[in-house]
CSV table of C-alpha atoms in Angstrom, one decimal:
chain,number,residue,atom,x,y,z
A,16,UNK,CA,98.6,103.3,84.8
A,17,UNK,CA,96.4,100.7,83.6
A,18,UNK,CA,94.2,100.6,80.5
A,19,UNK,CA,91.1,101.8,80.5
A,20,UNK,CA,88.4,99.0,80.3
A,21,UNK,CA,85.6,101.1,81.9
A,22,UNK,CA,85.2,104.0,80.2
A,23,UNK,CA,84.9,105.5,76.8
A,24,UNK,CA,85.5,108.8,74.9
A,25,UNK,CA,85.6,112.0,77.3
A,26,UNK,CA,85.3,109.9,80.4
A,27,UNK,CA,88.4,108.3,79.1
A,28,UNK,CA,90.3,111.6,77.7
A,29,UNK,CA,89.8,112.9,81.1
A,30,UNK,CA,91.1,110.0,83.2
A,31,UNK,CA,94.5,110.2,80.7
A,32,UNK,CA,94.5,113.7,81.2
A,33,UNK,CA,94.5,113.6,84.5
A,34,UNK,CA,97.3,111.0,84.8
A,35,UNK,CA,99.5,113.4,82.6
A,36,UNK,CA,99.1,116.1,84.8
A,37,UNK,CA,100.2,114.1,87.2
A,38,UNK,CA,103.6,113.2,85.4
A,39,UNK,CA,102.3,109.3,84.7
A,40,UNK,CA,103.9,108.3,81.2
A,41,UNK,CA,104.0,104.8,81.6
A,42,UNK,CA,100.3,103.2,80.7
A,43,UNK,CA,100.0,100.1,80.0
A,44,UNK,CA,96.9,97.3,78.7
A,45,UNK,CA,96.6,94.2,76.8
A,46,UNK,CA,94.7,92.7,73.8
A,47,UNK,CA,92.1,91.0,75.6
A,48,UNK,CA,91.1,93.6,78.0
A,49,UNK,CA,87.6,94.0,77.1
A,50,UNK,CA,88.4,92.0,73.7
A,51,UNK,CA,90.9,94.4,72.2
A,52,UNK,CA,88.5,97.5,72.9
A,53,UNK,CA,90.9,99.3,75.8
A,54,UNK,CA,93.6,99.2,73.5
A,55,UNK,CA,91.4,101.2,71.2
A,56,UNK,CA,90.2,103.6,73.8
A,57,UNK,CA,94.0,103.9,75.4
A,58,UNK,CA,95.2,104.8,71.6
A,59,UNK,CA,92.5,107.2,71.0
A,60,UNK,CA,93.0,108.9,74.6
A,61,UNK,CA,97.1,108.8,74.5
A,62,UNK,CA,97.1,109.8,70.5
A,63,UNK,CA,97.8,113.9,71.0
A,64,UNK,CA,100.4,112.6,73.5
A,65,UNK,CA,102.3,109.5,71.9
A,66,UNK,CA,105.5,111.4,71.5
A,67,UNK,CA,105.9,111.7,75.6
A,68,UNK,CA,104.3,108.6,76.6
A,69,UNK,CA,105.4,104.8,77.3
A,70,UNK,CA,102.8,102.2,75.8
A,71,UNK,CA,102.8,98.7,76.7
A,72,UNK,CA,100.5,95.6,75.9
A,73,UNK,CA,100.4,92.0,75.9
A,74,UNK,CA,100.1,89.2,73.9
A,75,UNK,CA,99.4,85.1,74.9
A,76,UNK,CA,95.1,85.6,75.4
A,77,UNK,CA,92.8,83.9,73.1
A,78,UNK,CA,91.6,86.7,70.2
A,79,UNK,CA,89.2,84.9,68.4
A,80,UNK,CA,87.6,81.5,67.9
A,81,UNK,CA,90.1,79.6,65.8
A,82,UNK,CA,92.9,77.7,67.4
A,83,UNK,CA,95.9,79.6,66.1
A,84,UNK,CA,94.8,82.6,67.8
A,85,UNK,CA,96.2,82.3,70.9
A,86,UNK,CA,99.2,81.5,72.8
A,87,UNK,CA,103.1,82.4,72.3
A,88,UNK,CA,103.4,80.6,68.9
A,89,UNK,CA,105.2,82.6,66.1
A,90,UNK,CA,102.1,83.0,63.9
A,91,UNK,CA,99.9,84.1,66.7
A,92,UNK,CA,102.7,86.8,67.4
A,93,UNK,CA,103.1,87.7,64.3
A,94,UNK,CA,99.3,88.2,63.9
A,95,UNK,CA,98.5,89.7,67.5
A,96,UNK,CA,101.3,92.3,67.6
A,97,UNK,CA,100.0,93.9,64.1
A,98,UNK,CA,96.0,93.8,65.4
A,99,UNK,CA,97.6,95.7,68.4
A,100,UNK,CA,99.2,98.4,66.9
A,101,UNK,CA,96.3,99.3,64.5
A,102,UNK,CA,93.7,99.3,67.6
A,103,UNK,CA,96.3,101.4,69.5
A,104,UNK,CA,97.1,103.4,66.4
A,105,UNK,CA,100.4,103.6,66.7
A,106,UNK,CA,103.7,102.4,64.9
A,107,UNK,CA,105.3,101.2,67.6
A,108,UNK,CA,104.3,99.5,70.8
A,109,UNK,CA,107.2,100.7,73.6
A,110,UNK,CA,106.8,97.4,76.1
A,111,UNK,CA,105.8,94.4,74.7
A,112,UNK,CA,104.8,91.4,77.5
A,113,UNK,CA,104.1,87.7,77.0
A,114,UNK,CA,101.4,87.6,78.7
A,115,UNK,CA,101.7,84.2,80.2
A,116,UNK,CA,103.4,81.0,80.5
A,117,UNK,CA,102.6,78.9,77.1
A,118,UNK,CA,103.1,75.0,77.7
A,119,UNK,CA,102.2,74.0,74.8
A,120,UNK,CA,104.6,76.4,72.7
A,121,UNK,CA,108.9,75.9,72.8
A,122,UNK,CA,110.2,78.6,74.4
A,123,UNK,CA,112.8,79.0,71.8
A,124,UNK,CA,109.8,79.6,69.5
A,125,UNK,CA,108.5,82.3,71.4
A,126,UNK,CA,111.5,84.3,72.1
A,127,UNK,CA,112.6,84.5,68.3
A,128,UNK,CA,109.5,85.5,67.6
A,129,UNK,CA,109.4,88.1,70.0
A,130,UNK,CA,112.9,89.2,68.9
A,131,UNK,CA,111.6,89.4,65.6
A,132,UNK,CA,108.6,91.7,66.5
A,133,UNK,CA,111.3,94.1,67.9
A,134,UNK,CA,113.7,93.7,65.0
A,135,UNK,CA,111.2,94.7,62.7
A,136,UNK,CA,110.6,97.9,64.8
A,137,UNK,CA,106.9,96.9,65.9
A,138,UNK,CA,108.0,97.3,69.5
A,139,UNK,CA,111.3,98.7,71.6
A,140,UNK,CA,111.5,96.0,74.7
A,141,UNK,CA,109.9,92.9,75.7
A,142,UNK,CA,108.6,91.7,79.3
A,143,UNK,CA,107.0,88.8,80.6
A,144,UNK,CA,104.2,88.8,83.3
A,145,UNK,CA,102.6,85.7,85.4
A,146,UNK,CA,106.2,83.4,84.6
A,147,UNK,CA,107.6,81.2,86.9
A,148,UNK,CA,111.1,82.2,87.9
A,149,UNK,CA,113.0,79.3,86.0
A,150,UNK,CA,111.2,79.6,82.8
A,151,UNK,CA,112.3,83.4,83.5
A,152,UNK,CA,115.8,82.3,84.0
A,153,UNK,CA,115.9,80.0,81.1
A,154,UNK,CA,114.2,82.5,78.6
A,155,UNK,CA,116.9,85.1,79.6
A,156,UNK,CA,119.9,82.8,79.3
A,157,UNK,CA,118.6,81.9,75.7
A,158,UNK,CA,117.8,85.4,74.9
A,159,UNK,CA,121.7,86.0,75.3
A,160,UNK,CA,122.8,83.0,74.3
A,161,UNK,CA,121.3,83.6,70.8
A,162,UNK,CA,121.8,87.3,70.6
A,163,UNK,CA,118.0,87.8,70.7
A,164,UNK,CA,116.3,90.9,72.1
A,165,UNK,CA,115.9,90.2,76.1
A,166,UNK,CA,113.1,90.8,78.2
A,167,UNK,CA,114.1,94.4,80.4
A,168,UNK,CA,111.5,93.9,83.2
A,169,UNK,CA,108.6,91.5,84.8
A,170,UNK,CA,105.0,92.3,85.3
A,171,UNK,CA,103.9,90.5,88.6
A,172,UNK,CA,101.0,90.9,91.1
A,173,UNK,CA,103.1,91.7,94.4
A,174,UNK,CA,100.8,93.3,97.3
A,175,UNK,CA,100.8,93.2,101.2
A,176,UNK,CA,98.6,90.9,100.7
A,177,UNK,CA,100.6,88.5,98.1
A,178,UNK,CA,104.0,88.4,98.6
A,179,UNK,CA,104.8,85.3,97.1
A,180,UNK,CA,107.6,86.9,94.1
A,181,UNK,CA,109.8,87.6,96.8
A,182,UNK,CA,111.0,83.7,97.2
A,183,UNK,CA,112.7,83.5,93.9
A,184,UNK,CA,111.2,86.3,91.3
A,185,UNK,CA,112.5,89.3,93.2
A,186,UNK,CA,116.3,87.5,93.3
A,187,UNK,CA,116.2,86.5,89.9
A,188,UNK,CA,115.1,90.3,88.8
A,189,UNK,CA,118.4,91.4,90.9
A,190,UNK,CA,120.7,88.6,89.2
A,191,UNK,CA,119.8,89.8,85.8
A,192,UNK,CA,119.2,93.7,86.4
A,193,UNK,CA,115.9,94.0,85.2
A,194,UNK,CA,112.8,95.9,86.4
A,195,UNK,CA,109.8,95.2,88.0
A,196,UNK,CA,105.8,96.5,87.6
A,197,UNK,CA,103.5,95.5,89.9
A,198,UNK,CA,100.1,94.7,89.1
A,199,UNK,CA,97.5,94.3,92.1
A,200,UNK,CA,98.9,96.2,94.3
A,201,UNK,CA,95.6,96.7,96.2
A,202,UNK,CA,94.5,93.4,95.8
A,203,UNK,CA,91.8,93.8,93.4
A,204,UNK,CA,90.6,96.9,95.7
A,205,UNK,CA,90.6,95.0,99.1
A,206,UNK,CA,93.3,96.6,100.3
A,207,UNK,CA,91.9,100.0,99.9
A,208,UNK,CA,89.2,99.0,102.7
A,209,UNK,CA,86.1,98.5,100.8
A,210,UNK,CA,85.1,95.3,101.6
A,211,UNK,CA,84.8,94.2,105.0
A,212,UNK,CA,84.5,91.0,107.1
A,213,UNK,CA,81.5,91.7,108.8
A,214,UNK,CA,79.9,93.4,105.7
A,215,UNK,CA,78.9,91.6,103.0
A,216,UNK,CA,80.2,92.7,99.5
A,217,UNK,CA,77.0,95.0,97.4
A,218,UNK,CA,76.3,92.9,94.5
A,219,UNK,CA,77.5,95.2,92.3
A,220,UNK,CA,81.1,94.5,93.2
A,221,UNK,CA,83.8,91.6,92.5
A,222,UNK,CA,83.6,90.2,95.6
A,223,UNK,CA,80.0,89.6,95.9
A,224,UNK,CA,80.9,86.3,92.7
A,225,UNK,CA,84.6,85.8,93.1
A,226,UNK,CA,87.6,87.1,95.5
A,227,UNK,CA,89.5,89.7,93.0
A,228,UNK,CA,92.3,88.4,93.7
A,229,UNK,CA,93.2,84.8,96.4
A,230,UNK,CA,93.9,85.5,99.8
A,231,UNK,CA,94.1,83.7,103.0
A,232,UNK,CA,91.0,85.9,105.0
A,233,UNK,CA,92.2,84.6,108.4
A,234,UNK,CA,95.4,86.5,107.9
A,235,UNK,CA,94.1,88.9,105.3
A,236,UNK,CA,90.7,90.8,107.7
A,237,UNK,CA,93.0,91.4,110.4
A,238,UNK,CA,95.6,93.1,108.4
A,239,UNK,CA,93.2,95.5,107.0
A,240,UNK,CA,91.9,96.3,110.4
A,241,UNK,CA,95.9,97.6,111.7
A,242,UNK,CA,95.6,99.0,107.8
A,243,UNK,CA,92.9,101.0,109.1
A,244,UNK,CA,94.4,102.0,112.4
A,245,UNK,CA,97.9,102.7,110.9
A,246,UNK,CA,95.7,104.7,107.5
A,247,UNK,CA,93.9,107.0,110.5
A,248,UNK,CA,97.2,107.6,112.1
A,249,UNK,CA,99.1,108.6,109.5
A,250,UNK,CA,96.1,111.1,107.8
A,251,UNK,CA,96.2,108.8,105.1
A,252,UNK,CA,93.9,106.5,103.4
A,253,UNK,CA,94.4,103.0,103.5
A,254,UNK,CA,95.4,102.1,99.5
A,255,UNK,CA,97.7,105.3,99.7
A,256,UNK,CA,99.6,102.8,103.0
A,257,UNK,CA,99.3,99.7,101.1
A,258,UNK,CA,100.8,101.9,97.8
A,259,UNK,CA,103.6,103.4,100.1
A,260,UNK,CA,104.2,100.3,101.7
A,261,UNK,CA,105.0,98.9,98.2
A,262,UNK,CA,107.1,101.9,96.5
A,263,UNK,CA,109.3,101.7,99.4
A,264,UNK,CA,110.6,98.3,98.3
A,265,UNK,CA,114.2,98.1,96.4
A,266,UNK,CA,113.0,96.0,93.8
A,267,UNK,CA,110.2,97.4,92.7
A,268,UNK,CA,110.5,99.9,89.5
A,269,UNK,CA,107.2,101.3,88.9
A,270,UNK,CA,103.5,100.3,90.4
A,271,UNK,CA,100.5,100.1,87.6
A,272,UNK,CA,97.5,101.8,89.0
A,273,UNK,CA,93.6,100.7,87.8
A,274,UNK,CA,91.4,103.5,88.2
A,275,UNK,CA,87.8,104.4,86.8
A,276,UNK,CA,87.4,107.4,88.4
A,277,UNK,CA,89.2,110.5,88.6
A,278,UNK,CA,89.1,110.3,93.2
A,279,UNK,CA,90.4,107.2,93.1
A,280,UNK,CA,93.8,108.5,90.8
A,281,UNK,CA,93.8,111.3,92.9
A,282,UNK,CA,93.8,109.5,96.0
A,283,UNK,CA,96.4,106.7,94.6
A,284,UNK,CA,98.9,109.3,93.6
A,285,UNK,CA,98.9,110.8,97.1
A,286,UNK,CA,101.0,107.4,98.1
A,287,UNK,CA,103.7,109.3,96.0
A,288,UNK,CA,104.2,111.6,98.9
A,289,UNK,CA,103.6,109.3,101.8
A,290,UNK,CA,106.7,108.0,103.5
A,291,UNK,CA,105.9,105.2,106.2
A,292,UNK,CA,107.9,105.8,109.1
A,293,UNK,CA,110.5,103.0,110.0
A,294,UNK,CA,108.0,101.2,112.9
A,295,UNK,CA,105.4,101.4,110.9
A,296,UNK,CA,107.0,100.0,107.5
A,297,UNK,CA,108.4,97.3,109.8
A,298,UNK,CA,104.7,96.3,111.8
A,299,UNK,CA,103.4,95.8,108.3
A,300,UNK,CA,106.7,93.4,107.2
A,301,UNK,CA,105.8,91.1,110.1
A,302,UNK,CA,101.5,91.2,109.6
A,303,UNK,CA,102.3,90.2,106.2
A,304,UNK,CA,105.5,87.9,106.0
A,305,UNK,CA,105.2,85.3,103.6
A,306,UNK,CA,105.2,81.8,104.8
A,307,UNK,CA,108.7,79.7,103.5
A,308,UNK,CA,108.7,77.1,101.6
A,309,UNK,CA,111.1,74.3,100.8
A,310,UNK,CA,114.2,74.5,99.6
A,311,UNK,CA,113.9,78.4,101.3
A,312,UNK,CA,113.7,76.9,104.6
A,313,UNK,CA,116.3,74.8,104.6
A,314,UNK,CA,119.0,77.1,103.5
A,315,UNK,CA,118.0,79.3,106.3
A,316,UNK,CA,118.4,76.7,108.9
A,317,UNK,CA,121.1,74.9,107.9
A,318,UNK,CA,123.7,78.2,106.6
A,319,UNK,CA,126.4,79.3,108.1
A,320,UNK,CA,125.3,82.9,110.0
A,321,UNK,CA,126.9,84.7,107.5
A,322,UNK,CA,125.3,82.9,104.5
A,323,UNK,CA,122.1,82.9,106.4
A,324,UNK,CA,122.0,86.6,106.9
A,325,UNK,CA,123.0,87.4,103.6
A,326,UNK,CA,119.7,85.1,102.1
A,327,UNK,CA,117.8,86.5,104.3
A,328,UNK,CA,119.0,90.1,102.7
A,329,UNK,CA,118.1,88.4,99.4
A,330,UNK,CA,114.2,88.0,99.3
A,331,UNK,CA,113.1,90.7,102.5
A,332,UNK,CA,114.5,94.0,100.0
């Protein structure tokens, strides 16, 4: 579940509350999420809880004005991961992620910094979220290389409407055995059918300014209307589809849900019990089938039928 950026004191307590009722341990946020202040409101909400519950956060965002305080540098580790554990107030964060890619900072830098944080006991594991798949690769050969602590999982945006990690992220996660979260898995809410093309967004929401998240709207409108069809079908609504469509995948470990009210949790946790029947898992594989790219292309037209088939196996589960 996501960090709460929305809402404060009880509305808060409740929304936790809820989730653990549920059986969600796993919540995660980041230090800039509403500059540093849902790490404060998570930590207040999860504090009865903290023995049964998995925390992570995030470090990489700018956190003040100066220019050390930012990026994957070892000081602005150093300094972030301590703010973060007194606004969470805790002793220990469970899951900490490099945020994003830093070019301007050697990678070698950042991972020895990060195995410090977790030899010094300020966190358990480390992930990564938004990296390209080669500075993944290279990070994790360094990480054993030098003996330092590894990074256990990948925090990606992977949706029916953005299926881009499954060229080279989702292989690479296999290679190395390590997990993946999904972040946007609705798309920034269009998947769950509240914005339509023929009805302009309310100006109250996201995509009245900016699209949530990029998507080609050609391809992306007439998905949602078979969403729609297939969500009527099945008695289901259409994020609890898009959610199923995504739990059903091999690769994926756990989905983060970002909820400000109590019906939409409830209505996202009813994907937990939704199984999509075979033709209707595979109708939503071919509506949404990302487009291949080079070299991807070339290795499936050139391989031998059993190499072919068994690439093909390598980026479709």
């Amino acid at each position: 579940m996501s960090g709460i950026a929305k809402l404060q004191g009880a509305d808060a307590d409740a929304i936790v509350g809820q989730a653990l009722d549920a059986g969600i341990n796993f919540f995660d946020t980041a230090d800039i999420y509403a500059g540093g202040q849902s790490e404060e409101v998570l930590g207040q909400a999860l504090a009865p809880h903290r023995d049964g519950v998995v925390i992570a956060t995030k470090v990489m965002g700018r956190m003040g004005k100066a220019v050390v305080q930012t990026g994957l540098t070892k000081r602005h580790i150093n300094w972030a991961v301590d703010q973060s554990l007194r606004r969470l107030g805790t002793d220990w964060i469970d899951v900490y992620i490099a945020h994003n890619e830093d070019p301007h900072t050697p990678l070698e830098e950042t991972l020895e910094a990060l195995d410090a944080v977790v030899r010094a006991g300020k966190a358990r594991y480390l992930g990564f979220s938004n990296w390209s798949a080669w500075k993944v690769a290279a990070a994790l050969e360094l990480q054993r290389a030098n003996g330092w602590a590894p990074f256990t999982h990948g925090q990606m945006y992977y949706s029916l409407l953005g299926r881009d990690i499954e060229r080279d992220l989702v292989p690479l996660t296999k290679r190395y055995g390590i997990g993946i979260t999904i972040w946007g898995p609705l798309a920034g809410g269009v998947l769950s059918g509240k914005y339509r093309r023929d009805a302009p967004a309310q100006p109250d929401e996201r995509l009245a300014t900016i699209d949530p998240l990029p998507f080609d709207r050609d391809r992306g409108f007439p998905l949602l209307d078979e969403l729609r069809v297939i969500a009527g079908n099945l008695g289901a609504s259409m994020a609890q589809v898009a959610l199923a469509w995504l739990l059903a995948r091999p690769a994926v470990t756990s989905v983060i849900l970002g909820v400000s009210k109590a019906t939409q949790l409830a209505d996202n946790l009813g994907a937990m019990n939704l199984i999509l029947p075979p033709e209707v898992f595979a109708r939503l594989e071919a509506l949404t089938a990302p487009a291949e790219l080079y070299p991807h292309w070339h290795w499936r037209n050139t391989a031998d039928p059993v190499i072919k088939q068994a690439l093909l196996g390598s980026t479709i589960s």
